[in-house]
Short mmCIF file of C-alpha atoms in Angstrom, two decimals:
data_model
loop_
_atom_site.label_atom_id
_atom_site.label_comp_id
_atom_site.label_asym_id
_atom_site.label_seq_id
_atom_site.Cartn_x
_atom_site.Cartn_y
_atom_site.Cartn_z
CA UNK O 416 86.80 -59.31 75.90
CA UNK O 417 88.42 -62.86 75.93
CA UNK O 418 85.77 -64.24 78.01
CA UNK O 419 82.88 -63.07 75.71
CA UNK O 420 84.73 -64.44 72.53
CA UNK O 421 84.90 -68.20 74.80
CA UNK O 422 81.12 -67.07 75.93
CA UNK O 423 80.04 -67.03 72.06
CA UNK O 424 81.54 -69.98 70.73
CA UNK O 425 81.14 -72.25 73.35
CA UNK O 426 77.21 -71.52 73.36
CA UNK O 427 77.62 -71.23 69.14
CA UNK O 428 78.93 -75.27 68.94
CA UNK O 429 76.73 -76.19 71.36
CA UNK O 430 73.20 -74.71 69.34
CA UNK O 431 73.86 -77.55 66.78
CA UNK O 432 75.17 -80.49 68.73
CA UNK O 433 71.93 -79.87 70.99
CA UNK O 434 69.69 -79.36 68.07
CA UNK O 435 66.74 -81.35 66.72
CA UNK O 436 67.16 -84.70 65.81
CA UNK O 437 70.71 -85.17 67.47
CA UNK O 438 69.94 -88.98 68.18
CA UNK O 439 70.46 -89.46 64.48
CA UNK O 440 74.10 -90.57 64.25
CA UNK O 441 75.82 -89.39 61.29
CA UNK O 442 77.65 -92.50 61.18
CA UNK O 443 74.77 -94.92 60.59
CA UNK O 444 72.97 -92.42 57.96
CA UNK O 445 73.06 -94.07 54.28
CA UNK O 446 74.26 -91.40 51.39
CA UNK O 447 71.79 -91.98 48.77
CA UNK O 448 72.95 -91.01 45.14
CA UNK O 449 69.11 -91.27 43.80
CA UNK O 450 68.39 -87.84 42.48
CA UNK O 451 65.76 -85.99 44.39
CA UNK O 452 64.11 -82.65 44.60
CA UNK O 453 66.30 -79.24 46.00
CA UNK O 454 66.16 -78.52 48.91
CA UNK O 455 65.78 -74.99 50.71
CA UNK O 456 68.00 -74.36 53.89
CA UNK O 457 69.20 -70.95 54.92
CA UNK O 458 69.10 -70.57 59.45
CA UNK O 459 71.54 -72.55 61.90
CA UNK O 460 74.30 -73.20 59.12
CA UNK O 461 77.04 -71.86 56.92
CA UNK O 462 77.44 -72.03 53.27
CA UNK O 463 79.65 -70.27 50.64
CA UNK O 464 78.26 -69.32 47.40
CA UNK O 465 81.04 -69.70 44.82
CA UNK O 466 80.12 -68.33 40.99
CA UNK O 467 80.78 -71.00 38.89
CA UNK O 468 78.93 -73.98 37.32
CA UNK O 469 81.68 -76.76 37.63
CA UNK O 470 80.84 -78.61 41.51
CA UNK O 471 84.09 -80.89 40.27
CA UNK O 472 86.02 -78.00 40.02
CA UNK O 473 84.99 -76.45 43.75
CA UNK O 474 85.48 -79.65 45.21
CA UNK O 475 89.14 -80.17 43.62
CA UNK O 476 89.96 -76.57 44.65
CA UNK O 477 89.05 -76.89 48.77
CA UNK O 478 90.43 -80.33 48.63
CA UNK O 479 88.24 -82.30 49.75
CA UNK O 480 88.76 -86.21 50.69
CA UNK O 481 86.03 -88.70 50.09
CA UNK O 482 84.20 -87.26 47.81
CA UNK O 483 80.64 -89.15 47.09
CA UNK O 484 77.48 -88.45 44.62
CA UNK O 485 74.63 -87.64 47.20
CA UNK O 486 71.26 -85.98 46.57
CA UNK O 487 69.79 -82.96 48.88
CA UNK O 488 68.20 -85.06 51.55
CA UNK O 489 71.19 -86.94 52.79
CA UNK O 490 73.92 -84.51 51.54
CA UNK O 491 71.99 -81.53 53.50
CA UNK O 492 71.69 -83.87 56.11
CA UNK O 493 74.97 -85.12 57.05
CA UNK O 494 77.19 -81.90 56.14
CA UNK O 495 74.38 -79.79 58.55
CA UNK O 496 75.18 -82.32 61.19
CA UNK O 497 78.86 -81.91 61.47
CA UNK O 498 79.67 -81.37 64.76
CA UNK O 499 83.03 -79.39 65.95
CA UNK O 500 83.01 -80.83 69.34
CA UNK O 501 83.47 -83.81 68.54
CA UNK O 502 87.69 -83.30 68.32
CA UNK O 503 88.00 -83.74 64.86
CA UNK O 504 88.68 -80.63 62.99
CA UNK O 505 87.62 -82.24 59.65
CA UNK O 506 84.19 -81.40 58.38
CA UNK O 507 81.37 -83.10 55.94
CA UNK O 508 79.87 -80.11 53.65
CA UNK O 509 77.27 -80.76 50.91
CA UNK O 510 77.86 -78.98 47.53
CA UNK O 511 74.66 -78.16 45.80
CA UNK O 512 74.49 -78.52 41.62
CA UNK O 513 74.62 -75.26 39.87
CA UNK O 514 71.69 -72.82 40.50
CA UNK O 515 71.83 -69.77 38.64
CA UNK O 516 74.88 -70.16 37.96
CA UNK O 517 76.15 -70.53 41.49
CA UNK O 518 77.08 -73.50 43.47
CA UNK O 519 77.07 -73.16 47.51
CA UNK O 520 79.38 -75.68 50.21
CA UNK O 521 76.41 -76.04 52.84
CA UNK O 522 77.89 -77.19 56.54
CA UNK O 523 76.94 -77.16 59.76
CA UNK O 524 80.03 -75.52 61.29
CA UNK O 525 81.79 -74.11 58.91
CA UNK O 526 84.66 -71.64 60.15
CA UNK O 527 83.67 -68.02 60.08
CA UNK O 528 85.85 -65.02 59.62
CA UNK O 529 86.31 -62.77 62.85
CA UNK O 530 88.86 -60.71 64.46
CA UNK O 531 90.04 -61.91 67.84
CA UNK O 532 91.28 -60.51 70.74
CA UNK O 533 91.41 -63.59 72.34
CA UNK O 534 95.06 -65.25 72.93
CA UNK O 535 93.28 -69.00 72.45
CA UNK O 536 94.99 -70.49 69.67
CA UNK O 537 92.27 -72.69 69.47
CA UNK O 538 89.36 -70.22 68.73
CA UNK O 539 91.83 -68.24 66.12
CA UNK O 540 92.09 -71.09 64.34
CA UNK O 541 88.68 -71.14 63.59
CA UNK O 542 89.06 -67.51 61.84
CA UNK O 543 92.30 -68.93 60.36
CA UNK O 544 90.78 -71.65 58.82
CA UNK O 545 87.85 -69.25 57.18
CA UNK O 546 90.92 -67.38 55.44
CA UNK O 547 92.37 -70.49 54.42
CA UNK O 548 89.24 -71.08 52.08
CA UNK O 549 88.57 -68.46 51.42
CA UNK O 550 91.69 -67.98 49.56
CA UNK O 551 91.18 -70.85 48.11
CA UNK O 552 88.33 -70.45 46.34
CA UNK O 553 88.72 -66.24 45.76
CA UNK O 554 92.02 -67.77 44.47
CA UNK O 555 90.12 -69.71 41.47
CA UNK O 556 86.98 -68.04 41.13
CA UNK O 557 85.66 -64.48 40.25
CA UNK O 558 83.10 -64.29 42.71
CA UNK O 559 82.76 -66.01 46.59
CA UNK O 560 80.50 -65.44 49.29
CA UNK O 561 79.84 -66.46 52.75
CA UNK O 562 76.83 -66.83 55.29
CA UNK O 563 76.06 -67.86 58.32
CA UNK O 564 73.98 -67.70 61.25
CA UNK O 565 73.33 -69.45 65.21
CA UNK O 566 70.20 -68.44 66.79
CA UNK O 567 71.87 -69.50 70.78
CA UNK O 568 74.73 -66.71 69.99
CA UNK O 569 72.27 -64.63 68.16
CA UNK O 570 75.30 -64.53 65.57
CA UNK O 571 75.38 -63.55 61.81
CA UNK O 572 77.81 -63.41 59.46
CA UNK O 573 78.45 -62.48 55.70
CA UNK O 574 81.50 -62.18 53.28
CA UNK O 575 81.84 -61.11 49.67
CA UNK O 576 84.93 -60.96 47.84
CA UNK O 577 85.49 -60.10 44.16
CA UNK O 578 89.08 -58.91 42.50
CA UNK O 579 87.78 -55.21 43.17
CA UNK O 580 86.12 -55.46 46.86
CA UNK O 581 86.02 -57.30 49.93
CA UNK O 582 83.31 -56.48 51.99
CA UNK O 583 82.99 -58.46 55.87
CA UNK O 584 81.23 -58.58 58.48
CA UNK O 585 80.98 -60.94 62.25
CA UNK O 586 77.98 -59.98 64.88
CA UNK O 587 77.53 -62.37 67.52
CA UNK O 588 76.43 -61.22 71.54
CA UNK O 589 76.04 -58.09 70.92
CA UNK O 590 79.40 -57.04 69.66
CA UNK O 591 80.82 -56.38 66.09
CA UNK O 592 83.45 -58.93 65.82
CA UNK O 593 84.23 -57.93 62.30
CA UNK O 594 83.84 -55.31 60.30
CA UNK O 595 85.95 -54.73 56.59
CA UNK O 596 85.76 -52.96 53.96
CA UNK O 597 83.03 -50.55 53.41
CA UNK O 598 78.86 -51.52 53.12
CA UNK O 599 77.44 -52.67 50.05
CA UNK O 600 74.69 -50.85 48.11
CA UNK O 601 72.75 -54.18 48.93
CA UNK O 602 72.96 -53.80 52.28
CA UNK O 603 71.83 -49.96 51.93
CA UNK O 604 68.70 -51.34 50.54
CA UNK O 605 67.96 -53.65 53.56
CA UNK O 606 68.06 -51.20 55.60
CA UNK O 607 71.75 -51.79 57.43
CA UNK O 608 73.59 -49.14 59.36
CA UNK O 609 76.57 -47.78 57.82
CA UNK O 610 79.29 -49.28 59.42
CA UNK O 611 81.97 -48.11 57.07
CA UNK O 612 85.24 -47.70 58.64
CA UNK O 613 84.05 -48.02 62.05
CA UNK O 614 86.16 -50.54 64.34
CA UNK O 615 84.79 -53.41 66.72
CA UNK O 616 83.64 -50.85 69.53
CA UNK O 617 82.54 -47.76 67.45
CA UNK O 618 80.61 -50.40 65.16
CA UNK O 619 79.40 -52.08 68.28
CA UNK O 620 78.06 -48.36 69.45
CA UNK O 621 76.69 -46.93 66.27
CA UNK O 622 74.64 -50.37 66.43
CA UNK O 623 72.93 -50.15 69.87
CA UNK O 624 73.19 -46.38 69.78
CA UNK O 625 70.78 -46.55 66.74
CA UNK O 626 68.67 -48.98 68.75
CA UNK O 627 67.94 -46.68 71.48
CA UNK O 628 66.72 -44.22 69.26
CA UNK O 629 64.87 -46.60 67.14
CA UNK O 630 62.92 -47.52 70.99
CA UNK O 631 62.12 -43.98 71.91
CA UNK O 632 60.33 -43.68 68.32
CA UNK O 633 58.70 -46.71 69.45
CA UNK O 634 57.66 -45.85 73.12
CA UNK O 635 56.86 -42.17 71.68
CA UNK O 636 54.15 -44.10 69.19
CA UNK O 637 52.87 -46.06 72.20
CA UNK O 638 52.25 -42.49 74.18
CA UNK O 639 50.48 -40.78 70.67
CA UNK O 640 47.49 -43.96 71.30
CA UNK O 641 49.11 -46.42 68.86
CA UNK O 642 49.09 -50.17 69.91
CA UNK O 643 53.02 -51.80 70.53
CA UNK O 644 52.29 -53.13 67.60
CA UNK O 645 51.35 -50.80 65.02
CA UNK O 646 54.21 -48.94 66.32
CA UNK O 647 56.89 -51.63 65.61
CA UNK O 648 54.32 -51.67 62.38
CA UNK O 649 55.71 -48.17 61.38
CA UNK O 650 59.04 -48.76 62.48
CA UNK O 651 62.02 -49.09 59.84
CA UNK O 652 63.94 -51.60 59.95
CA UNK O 653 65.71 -52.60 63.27
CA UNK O 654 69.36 -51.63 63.55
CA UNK O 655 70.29 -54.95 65.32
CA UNK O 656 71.65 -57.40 62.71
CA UNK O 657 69.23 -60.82 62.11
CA UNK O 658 69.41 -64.38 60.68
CA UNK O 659 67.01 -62.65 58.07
CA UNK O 660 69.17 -59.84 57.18
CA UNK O 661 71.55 -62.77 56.32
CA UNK O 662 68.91 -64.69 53.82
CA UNK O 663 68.15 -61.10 52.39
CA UNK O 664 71.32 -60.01 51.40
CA UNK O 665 71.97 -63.51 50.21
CA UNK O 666 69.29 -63.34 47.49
CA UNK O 667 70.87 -59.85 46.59
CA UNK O 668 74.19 -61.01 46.28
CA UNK O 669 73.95 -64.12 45.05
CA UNK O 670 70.91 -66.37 45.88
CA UNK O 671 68.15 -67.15 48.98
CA UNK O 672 68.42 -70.76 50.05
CA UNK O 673 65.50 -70.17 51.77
CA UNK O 674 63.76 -69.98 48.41
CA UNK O 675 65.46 -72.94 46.88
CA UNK O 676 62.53 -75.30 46.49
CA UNK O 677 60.26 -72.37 45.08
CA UNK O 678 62.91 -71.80 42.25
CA UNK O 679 64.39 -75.30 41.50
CA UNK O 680 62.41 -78.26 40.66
CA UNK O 681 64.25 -80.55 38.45
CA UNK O 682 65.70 -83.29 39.82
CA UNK O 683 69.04 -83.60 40.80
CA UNK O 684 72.63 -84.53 43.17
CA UNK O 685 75.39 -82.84 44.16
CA UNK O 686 78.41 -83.79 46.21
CA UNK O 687 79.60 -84.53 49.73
CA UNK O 688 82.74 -84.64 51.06
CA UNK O 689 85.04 -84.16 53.83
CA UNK O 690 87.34 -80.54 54.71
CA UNK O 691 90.85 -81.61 55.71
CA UNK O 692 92.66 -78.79 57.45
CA UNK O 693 96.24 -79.02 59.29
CA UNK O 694 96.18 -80.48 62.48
#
């Protein structure tokens, strides 16, 4: 088990330090404070979704250093390229103005909550550094969310916490790294299995288990005359969790940054700044 938790992060840092447009160093890219257009974002990155119109007040609360006026295009830009390989376990997030009456911390590599088997400080301090703002923010504000996906570990994440639930949930290499608290009538509608109560490995089971049966409807399609395609056509929803499921559930809960720029026109800035945790 401790080799497929190192398996999935290693590969997870490297899908954005390998990404597109890597020979752009973060260090020579100008902030611009010149209000532009917003922005839509939503695969390859992590944001929280914090309910409250006061960006001041989110910043102040996760303690962030350097704090600096920047509109989407070079906010998005330099908080999406923060890379944790490079040693430093400080990290540049983007905090969008208010939208609906919810403000989102967009980064790169924002820590993600999982349960670890794994004896690596290292990696658990990834998981203990999701908790730590977590806390932060549920500490100050009614409502928080978290999101996440990485297309190289195929992993997906989401968190919602209010003062009456906490629902969670970590799928990355085809294992359930995290499952808590019980599913949301949200993610009944998409289509989700019911994971409720389930551990890593009955979770993990349920999953492919559901997978297997969802191919045999497929294959028995196939053998009635219909094309592969009309029978994934007919198919429900696949029981294998997606970077979409993540977007979906997003605009249920909260909002779809994917969906940003079809919403939001006005112009407008938010704020960058840097996460400080404890060495």
């Amino acid at each position: 088990m401790e080799a497929v938790v190192i398996s999935w992060l290693s590969r997870l840092f490297r899908s954005n330090s390998n990404g597109a447009n890597s020979d752009v160093g973060v260090g020579i890219f100008e902030v611009s404070s010149k209000p532009d257009h917003p922005l839509s974002f939503g695969y390859k990155v992590g944001w929280f979704a914090v309910a409250t119109e006061d960006v001041a007040l989110v910043a102040r609360v996760l303690g962030l250093v350097g704090v600096q006026v920047a509109n989407w295009q070079t906010g998005l830009k330099l908080a999406v390229k923060t890379n944790l390989l490079s040693g430093n376990p400080d990290r540049k997030v983007f905090l969008t103005p208010p939208l609906n009456g919810w403000i989102l911390v967009v980064g790169g590599e924002l820590p993600y909550p999982a349960e670890l088997s794994g004896r690596d400080v290292d990696f658990n301090a990834i998981t203990n550094r999701f908790d730590y703002l977590m806390l932060r923010l549920s500490s100050h504000f009614h409502e928080v969310q978290y999101f996440a996906s990485h297309r190289v570990s195929d992993s997906v994440t989401w968190t919602r916490r209010t003062e009456r639930m906490y629902r969670s949930f970590t799928y990355a290499d085809g294992w359930v790294y995290l499952n808590r608290g019980s599913q949301t009538k949200e993610e009944r509608e998409l289509g989700m299995p019911d994971l409720t109560g389930m551990g890593q490995q009955a979770a993990t089971d349920e999953i492919f288990g559901l997978l297997e049966k969802q191919q045999a409807e497929v294959d028995a399609l196939c053998n009635s005359g219909l094309s592969r395609k009309e029978a994934l056509q007919r198919l429900r929803r696949s029981a294998m969790p997606s970077e979409t499921n993540v977007t979906e559930l997003a605009g249920l809960w909260s909002l779809d940054p994917c969906q940003i720029e079809e919403h939001f026109h006005d112009l407008s800035t938010g704020l960058l700044g840097e996460l400080r945790f404890d060495r």
